[in-house]
mmCIF file of C-alpha atoms in Angstrom:
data_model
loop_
_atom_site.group_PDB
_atom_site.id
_atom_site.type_symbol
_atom_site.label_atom_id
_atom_site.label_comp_id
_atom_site.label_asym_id
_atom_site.label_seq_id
_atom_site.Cartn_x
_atom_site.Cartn_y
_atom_site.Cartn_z
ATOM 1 C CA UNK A 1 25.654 10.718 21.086
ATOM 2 C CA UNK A 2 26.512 14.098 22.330
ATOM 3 C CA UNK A 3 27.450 14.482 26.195
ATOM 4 C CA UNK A 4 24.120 15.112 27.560
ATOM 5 C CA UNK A 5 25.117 18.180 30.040
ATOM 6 C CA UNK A 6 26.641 19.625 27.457
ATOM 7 C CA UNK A 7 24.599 23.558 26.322
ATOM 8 C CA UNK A 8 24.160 23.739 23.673
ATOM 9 C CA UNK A 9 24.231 19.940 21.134
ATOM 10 C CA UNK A 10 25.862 20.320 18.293
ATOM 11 C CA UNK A 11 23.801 20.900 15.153
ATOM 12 C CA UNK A 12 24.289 17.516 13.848
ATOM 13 C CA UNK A 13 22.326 15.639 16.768
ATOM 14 C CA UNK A 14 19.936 17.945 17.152
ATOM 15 C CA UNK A 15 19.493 17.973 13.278
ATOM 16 C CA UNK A 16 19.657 14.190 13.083
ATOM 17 C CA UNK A 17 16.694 13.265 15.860
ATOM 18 C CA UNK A 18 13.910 16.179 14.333
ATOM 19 C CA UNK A 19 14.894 14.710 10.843
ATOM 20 C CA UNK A 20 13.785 10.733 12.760
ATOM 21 C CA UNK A 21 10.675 12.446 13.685
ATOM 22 C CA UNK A 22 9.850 12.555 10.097
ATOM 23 C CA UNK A 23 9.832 8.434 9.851
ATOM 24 C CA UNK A 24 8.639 8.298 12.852
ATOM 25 C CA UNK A 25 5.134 9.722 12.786
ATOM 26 C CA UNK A 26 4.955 8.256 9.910
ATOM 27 C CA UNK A 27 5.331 4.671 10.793
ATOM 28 C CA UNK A 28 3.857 4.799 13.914
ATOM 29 C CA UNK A 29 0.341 5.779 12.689
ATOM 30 C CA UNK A 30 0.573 7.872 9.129
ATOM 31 C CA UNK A 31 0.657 10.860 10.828
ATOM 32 C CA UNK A 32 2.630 14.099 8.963
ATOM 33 C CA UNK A 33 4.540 16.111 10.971
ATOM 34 C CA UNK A 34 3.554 19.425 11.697
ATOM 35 C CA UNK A 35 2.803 21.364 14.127
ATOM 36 C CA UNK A 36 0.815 25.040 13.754
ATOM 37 C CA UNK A 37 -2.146 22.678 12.690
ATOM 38 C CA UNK A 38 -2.500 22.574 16.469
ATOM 39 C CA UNK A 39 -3.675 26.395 16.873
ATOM 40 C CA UNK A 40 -6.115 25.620 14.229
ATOM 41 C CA UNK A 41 -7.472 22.238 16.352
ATOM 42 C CA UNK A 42 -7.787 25.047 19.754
ATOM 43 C CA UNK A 43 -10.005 27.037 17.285
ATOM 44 C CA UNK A 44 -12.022 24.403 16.335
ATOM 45 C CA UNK A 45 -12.322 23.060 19.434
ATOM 46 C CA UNK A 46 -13.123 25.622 21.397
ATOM 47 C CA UNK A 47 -14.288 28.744 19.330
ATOM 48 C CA UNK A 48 -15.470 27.481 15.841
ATOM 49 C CA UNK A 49 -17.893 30.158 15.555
ATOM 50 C CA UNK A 50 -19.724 28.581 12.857
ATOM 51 C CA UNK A 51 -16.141 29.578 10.309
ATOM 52 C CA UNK A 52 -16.744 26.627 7.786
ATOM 53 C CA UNK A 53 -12.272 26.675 8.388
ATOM 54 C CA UNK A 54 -13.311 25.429 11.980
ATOM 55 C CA UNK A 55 -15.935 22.899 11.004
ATOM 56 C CA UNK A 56 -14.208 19.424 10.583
ATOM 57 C CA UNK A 57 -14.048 16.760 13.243
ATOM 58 C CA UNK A 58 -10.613 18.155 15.245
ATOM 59 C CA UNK A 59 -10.852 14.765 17.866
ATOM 60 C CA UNK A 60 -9.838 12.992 14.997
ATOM 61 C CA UNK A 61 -6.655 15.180 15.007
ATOM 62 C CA UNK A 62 -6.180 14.649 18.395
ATOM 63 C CA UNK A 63 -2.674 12.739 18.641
ATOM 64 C CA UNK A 64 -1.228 16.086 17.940
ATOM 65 C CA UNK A 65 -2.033 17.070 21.701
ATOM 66 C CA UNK A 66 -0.625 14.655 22.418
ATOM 67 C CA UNK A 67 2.632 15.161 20.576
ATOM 68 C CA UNK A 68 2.123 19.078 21.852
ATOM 69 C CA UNK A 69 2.026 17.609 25.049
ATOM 70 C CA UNK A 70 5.209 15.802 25.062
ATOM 71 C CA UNK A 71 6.986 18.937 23.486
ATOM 72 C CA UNK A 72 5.901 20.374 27.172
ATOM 73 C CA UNK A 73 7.187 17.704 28.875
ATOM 74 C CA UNK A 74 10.230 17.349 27.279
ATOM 75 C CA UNK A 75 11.119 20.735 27.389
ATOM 76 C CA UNK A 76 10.049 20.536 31.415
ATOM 77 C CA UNK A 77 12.271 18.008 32.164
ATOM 78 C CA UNK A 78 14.940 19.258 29.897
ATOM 79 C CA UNK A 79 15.094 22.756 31.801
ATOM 80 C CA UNK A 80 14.815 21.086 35.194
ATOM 81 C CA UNK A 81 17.160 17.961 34.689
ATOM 82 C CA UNK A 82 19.178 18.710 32.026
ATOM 83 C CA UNK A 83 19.847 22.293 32.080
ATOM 84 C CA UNK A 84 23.479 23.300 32.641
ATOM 85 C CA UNK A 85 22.112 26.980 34.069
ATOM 86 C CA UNK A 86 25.041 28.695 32.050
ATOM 87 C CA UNK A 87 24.274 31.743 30.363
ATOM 88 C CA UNK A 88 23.553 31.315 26.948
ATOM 89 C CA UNK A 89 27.225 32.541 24.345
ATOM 90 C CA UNK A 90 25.755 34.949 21.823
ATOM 91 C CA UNK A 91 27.253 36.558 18.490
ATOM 92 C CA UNK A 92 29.609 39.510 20.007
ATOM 93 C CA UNK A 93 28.038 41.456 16.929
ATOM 94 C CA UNK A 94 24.285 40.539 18.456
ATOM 95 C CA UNK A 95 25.177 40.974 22.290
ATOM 96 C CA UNK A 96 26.771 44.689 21.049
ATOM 97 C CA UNK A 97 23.478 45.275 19.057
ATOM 98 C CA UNK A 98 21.549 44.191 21.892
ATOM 99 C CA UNK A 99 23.075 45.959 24.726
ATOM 100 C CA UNK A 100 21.809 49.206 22.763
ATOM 101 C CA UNK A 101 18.207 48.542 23.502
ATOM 102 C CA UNK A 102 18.927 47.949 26.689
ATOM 103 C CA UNK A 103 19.006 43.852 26.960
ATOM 104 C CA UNK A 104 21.807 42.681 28.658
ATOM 105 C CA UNK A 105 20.490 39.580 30.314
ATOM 106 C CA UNK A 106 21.514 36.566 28.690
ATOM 107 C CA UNK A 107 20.546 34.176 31.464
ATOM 108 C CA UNK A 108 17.979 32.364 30.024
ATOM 109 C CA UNK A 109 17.135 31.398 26.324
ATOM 110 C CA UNK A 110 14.813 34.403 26.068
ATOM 111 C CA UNK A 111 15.445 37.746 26.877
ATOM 112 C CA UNK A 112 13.493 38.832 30.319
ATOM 113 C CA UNK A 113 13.801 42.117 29.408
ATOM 114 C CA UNK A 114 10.888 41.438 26.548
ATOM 115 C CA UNK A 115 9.105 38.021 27.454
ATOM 116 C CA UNK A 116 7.636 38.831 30.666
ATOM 117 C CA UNK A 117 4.442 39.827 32.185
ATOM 118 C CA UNK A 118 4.794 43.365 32.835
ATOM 119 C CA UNK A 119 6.882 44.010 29.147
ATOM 120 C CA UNK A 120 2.939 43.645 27.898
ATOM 121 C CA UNK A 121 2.227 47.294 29.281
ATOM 122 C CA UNK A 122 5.350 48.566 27.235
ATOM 123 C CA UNK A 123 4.881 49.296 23.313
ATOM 124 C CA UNK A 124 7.645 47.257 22.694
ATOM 125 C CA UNK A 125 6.527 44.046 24.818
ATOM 126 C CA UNK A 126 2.878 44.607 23.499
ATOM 127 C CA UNK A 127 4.207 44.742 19.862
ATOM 128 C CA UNK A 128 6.234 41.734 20.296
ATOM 129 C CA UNK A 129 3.884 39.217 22.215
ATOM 130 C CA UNK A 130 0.896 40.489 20.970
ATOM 131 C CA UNK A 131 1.262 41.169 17.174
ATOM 132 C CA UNK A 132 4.400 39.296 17.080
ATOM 133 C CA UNK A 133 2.433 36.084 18.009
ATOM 134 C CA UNK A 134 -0.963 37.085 16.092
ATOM 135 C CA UNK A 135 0.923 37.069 12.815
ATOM 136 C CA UNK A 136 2.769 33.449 13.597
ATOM 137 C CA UNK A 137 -0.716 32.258 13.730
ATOM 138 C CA UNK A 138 -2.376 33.922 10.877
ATOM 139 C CA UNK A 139 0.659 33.665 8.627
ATOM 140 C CA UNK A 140 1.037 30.238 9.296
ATOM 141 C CA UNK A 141 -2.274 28.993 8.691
ATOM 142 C CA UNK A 142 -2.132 31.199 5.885
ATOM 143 C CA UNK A 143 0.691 29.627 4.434
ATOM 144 C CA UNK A 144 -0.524 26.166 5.299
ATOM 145 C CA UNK A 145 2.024 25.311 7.554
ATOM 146 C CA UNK A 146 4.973 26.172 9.583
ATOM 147 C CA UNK A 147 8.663 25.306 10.005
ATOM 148 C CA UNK A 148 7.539 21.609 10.734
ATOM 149 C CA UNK A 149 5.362 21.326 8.239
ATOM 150 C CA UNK A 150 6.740 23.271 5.279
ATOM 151 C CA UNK A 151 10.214 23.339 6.068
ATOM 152 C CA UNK A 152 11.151 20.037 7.420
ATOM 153 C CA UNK A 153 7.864 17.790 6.650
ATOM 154 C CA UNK A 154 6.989 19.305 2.840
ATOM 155 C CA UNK A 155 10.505 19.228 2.118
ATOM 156 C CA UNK A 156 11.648 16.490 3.047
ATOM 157 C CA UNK A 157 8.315 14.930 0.803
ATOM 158 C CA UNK A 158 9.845 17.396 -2.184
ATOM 159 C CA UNK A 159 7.229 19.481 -2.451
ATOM 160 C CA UNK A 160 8.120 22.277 -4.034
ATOM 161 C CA UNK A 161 4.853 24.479 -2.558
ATOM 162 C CA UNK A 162 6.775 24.026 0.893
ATOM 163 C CA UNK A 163 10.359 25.780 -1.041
ATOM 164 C CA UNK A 164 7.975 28.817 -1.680
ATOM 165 C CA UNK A 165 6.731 28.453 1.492
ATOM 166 C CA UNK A 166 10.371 28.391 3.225
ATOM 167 C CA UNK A 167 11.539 30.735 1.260
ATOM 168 C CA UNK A 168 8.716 33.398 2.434
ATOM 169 C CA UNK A 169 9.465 32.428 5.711
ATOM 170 C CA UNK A 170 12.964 33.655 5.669
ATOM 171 C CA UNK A 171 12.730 36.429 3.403
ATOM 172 C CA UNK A 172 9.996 38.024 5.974
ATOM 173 C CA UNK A 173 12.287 37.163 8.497
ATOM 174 C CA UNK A 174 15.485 38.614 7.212
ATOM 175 C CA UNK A 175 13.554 41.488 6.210
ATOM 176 C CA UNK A 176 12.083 41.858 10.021
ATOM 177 C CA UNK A 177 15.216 41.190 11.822
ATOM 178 C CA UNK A 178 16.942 43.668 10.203
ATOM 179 C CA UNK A 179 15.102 46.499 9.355
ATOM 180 C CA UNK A 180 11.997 46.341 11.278
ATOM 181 C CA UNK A 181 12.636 44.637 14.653
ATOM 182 C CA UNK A 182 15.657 47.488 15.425
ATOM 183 C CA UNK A 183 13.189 50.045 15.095
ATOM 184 C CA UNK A 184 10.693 48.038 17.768
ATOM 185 C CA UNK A 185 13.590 47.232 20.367
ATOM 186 C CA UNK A 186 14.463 50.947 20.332
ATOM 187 C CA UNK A 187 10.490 51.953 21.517
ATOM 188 C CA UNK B 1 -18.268 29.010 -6.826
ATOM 189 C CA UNK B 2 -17.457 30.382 -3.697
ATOM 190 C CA UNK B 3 -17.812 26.527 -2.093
ATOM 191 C CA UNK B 4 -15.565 24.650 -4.846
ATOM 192 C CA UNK B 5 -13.036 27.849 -4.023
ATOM 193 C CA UNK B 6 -12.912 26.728 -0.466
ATOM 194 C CA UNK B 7 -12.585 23.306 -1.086
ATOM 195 C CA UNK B 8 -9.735 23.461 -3.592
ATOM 196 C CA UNK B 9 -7.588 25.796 -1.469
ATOM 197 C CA UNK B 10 -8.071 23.627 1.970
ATOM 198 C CA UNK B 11 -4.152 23.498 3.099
ATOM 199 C CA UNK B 12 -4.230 19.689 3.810
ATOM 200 C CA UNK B 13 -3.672 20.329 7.321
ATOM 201 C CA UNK B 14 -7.046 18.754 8.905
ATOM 202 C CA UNK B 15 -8.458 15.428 8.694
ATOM 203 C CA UNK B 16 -6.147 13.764 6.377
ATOM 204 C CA UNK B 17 -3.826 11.065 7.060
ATOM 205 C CA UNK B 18 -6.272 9.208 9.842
ATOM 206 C CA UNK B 19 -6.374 5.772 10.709
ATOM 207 C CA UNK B 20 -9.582 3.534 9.930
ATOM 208 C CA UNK B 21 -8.432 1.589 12.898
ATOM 209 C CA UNK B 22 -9.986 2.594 16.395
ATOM 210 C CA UNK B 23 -7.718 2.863 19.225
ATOM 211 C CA UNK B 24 -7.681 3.134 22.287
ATOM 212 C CA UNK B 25 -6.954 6.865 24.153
ATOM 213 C CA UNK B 26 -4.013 5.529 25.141
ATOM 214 C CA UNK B 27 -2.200 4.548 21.912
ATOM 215 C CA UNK B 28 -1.864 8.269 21.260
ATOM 216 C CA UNK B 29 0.703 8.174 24.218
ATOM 217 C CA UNK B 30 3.309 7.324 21.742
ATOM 218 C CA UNK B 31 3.400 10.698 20.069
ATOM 219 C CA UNK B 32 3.343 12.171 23.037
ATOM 220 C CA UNK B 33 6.946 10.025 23.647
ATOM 221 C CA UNK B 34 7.596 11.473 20.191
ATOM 222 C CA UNK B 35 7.223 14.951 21.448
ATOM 223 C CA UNK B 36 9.164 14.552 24.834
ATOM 224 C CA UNK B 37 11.933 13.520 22.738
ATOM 225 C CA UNK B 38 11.507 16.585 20.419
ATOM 226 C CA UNK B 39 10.993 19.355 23.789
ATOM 227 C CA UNK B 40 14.554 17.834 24.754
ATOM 228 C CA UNK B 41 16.102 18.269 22.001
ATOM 229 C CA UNK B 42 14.293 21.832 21.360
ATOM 230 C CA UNK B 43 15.810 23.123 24.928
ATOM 231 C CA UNK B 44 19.206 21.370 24.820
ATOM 232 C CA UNK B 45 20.139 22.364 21.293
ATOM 233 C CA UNK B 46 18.874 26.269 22.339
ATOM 234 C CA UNK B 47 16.627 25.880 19.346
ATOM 235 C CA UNK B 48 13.903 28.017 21.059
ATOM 236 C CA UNK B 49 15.944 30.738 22.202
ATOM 237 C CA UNK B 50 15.168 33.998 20.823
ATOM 238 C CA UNK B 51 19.096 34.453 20.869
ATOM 239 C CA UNK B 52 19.521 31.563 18.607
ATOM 240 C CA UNK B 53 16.761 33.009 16.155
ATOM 241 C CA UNK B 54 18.114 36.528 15.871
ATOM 242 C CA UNK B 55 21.933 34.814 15.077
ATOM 243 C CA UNK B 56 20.291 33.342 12.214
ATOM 244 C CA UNK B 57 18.425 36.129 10.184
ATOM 245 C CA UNK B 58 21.515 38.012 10.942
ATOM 246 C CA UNK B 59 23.842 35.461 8.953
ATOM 247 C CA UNK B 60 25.577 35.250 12.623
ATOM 248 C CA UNK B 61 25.448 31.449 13.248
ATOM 249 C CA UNK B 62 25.391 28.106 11.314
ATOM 250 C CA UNK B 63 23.917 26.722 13.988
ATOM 251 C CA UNK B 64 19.883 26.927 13.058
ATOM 252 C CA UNK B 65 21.007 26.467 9.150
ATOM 253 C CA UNK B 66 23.009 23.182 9.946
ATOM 254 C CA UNK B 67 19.740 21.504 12.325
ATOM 255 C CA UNK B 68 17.275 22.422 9.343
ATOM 256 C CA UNK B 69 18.894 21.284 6.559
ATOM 257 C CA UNK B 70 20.244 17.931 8.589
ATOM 258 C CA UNK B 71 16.825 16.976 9.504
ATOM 259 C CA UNK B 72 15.181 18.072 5.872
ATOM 260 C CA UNK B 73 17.993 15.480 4.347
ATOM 261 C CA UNK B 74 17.505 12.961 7.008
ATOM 262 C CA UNK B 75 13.505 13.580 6.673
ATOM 263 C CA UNK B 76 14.055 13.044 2.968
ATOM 264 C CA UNK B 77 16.120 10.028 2.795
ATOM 265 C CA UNK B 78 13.165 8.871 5.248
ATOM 266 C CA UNK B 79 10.557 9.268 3.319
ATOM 267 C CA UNK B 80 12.460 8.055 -0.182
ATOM 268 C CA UNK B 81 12.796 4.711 1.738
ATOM 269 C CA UNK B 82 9.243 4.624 3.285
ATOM 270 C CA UNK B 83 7.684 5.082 0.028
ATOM 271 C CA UNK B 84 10.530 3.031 -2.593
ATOM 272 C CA UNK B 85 9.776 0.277 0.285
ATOM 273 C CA UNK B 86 6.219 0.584 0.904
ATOM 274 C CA UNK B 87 6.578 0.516 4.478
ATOM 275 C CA UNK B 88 3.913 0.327 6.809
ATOM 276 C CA UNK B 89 2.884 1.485 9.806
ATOM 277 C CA UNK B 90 3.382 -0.311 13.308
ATOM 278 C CA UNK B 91 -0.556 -1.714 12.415
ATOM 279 C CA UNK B 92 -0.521 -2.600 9.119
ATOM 280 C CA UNK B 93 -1.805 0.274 7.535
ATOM 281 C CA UNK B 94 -0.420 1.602 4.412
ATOM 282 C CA UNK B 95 1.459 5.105 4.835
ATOM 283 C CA UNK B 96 -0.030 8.095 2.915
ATOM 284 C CA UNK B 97 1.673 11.996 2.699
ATOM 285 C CA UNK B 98 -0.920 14.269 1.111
ATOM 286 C CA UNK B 99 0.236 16.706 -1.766
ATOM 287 C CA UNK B 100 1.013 20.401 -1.084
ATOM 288 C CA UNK B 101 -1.107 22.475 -3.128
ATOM 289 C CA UNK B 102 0.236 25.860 -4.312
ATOM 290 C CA UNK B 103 -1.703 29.188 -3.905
ATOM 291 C CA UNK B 104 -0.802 32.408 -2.510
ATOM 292 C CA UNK B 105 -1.151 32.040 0.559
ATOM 293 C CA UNK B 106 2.287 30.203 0.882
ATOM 294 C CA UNK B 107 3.839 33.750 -0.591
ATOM 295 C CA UNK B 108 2.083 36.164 1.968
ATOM 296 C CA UNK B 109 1.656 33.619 4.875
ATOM 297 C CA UNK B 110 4.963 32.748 4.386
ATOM 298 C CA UNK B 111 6.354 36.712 4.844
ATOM 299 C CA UNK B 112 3.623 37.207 7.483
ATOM 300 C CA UNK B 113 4.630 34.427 9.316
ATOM 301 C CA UNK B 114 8.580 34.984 8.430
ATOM 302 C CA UNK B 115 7.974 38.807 10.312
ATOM 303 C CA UNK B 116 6.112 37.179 13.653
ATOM 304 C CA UNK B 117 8.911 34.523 13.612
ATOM 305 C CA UNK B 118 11.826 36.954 14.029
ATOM 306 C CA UNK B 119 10.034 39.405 16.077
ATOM 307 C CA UNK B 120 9.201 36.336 18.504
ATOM 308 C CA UNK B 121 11.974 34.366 17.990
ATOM 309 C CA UNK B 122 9.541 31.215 17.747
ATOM 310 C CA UNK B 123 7.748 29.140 15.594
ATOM 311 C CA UNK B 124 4.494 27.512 17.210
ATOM 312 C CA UNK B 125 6.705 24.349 17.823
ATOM 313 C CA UNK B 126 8.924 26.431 20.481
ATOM 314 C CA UNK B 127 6.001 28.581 21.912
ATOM 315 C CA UNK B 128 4.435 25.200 23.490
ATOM 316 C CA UNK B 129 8.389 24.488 24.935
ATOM 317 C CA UNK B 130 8.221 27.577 25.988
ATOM 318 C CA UNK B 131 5.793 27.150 27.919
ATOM 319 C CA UNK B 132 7.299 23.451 29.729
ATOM 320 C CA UNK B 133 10.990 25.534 29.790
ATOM 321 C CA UNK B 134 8.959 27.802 32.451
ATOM 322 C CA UNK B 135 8.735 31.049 30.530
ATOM 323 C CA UNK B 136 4.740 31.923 31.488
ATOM 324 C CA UNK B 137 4.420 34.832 29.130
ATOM 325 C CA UNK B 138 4.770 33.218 26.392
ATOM 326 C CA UNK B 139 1.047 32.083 26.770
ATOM 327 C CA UNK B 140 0.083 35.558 25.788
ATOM 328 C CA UNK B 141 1.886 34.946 22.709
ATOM 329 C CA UNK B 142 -0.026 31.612 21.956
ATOM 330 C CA UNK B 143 -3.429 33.161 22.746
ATOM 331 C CA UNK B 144 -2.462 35.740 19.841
ATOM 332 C CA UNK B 145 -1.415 33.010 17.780
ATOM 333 C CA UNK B 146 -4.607 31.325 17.853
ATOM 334 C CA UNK B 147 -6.429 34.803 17.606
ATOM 335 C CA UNK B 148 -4.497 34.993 14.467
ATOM 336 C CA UNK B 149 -5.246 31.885 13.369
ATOM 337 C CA UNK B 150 -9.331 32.429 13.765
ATOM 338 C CA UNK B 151 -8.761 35.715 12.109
ATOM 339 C CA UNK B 152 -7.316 34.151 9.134
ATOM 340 C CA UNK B 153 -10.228 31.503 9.099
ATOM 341 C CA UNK B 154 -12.795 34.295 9.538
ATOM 342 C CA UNK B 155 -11.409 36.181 6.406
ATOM 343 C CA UNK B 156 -10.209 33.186 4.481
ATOM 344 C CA UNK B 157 -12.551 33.434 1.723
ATOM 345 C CA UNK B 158 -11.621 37.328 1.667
ATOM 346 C CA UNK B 159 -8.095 37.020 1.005
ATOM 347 C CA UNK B 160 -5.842 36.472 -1.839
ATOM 348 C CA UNK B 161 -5.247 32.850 -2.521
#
């Protein structure tokens, strides 16, 4: 077990316990892990809107609130109990890069400068929260699934949709980090 | 053939894998232990910092590579057993994993969803720890997740699949 003040676990522990939650779900009550099914449940739930994609009976979904719930909690008690208040060590290469567009504040595990409030009246902060998030949604449900459920739940069942899936994911996202997201940080 | 369409594309996600059994509200407490465990892990291994995020599509950091592919091989081994074994669940039931069905969708999602996860730094797993960690605005990004995801079911039958 990894010293739990310690900032950040090693990859193997935090690897090993997500890769339990696979068996885990599954044993205790069939349930498949994954998680961006959730934002489909809200939709259904609260703004189906007649969308035959919305019409299903989402209470019968409803231990993944739960499990969404305890991700809250966890990471609650985690940042109030746990946390070492260090600033997070970045890539010299990254905290270079990032000091260009002006973020320089590595006291937390996201970047104040961006995820805040009154960033959403900037270009850049709108861009980032707003579209940024909007196309996590719709490309996940797109796709079918997210990190949890292509990546680490479809995989781990060998499916080989979920490689083409995880694949996409970090093509997109090699592409974006590299090319595209400079250009946004410098607006 | 529009209704057939919409039936064979359906991504798996809803109403599958549910119990016959009736429970009680509070036997779904257990995932939510399941999920404290995974918000833990989630802050103390930095996995929802947009920091750690960046590192990775910039080829600066095992670290994100080395907790995927652990818990994909752990996940794996998991489910070889579960199945060569035919466990069961903590009631009895038999344990089912629904087949992912290819279309499309898992090629332009994918890069859609690729783009908003480097330009947020988050997958919808860290937005909700997000929100526990203390970082408020993050709920704007949620609300445009789930505007994104009723988009998508609005236009479903629109798109390529």
């Amino acid at each position: 077990m990894p010293d739990l003040s310690q900032q950040p676990w090693p990859w193997y522990a935090a690897g090993i316990i997500i890769g339990l939650i696979v068996p885990a779900l599954l044993i205790l009550g069939n349930k498949t892990f994954g998680i961006s099914s959730n934002l489909r449940h809200i939709c259904a739930a609260c703004f189906p809107a007649d969308l035959p994609f919305f019409k299903y009976d989402w209470k019968k979904e409803i231990w993944n609130f739960y499990f969404i719930g305890g991700i809250i909690g966890g990471a609650y008690i985690a940042s109030q109990y746990l946390s070492t208040g260090n600033p997070i060590t970045i890539h010299p290469d990254l905290k270079t890069e990032l000091a260009g567009y002006g973020i320089t504040n590595l006291n937390h595990l996201l970047p104040p400068e961006i995820f805040s409030f009154s960033s959403l009246f900037t270009l850049r902060g709108f861009i980032m929260l707003v579209i940024g998030g909007f196309l996590v949604g719709f490309g996940t449900r797109y796709a079918g699934g997210c990190t949890s459920g292509h990546s680490i739940m479809g995989l781990s069942n060998l499916q080989w949709p979920s490689l083409v899936a995880t694949i996409c994911f970090m093509v997109g996202g090699f592409i974006t980090a590299n090319y595209i997201l400079p250009w946004i940080l410098s607006l | 053939m529009q209704e057939p369409l919409v039936q064979q594309i359906d991504d798996n996600t809803a109403c599958v894998n549910t119990s016959e059994k009736v429970h009680p509200w509070w036997y779904n407490l257990k995932y939510a232990l399941v999920g404290i465990i995974f918000g833990i892990v989630f802050y103390k291994a930095e996995i929802i910092s947009w920091f750690r995020i960046q590192e990775m599509f910039r080829l600066q950091s095992f670290h994100m590579y080395g907790i995927i592919g652990t818990a994909v091989v752990l996940g794996a081994i998991s489910v070889f057993i579960i199945k060569r074994m035919n466990i069961k669940t903590i009631h009895g039931e038999k344990i089912t994993i629904a087949d992912k069905e290819f279309n499309k969708g898992q090629i332009f999602g994918g890069l859609l969803f690729g783009c908003g996860w480097a330009i947020t730094g988050a997958c919808p797993g860290p937005l909700f720890a997000h929100i526990g960690a203390g970082f408020f605005a993050i709920l704007i990004v949620i609300a445009s997740a789930v505007a994104g995801t009723w988009v998508y079911g609005y236009f479903r039958d629109k798109l390529p699949h």
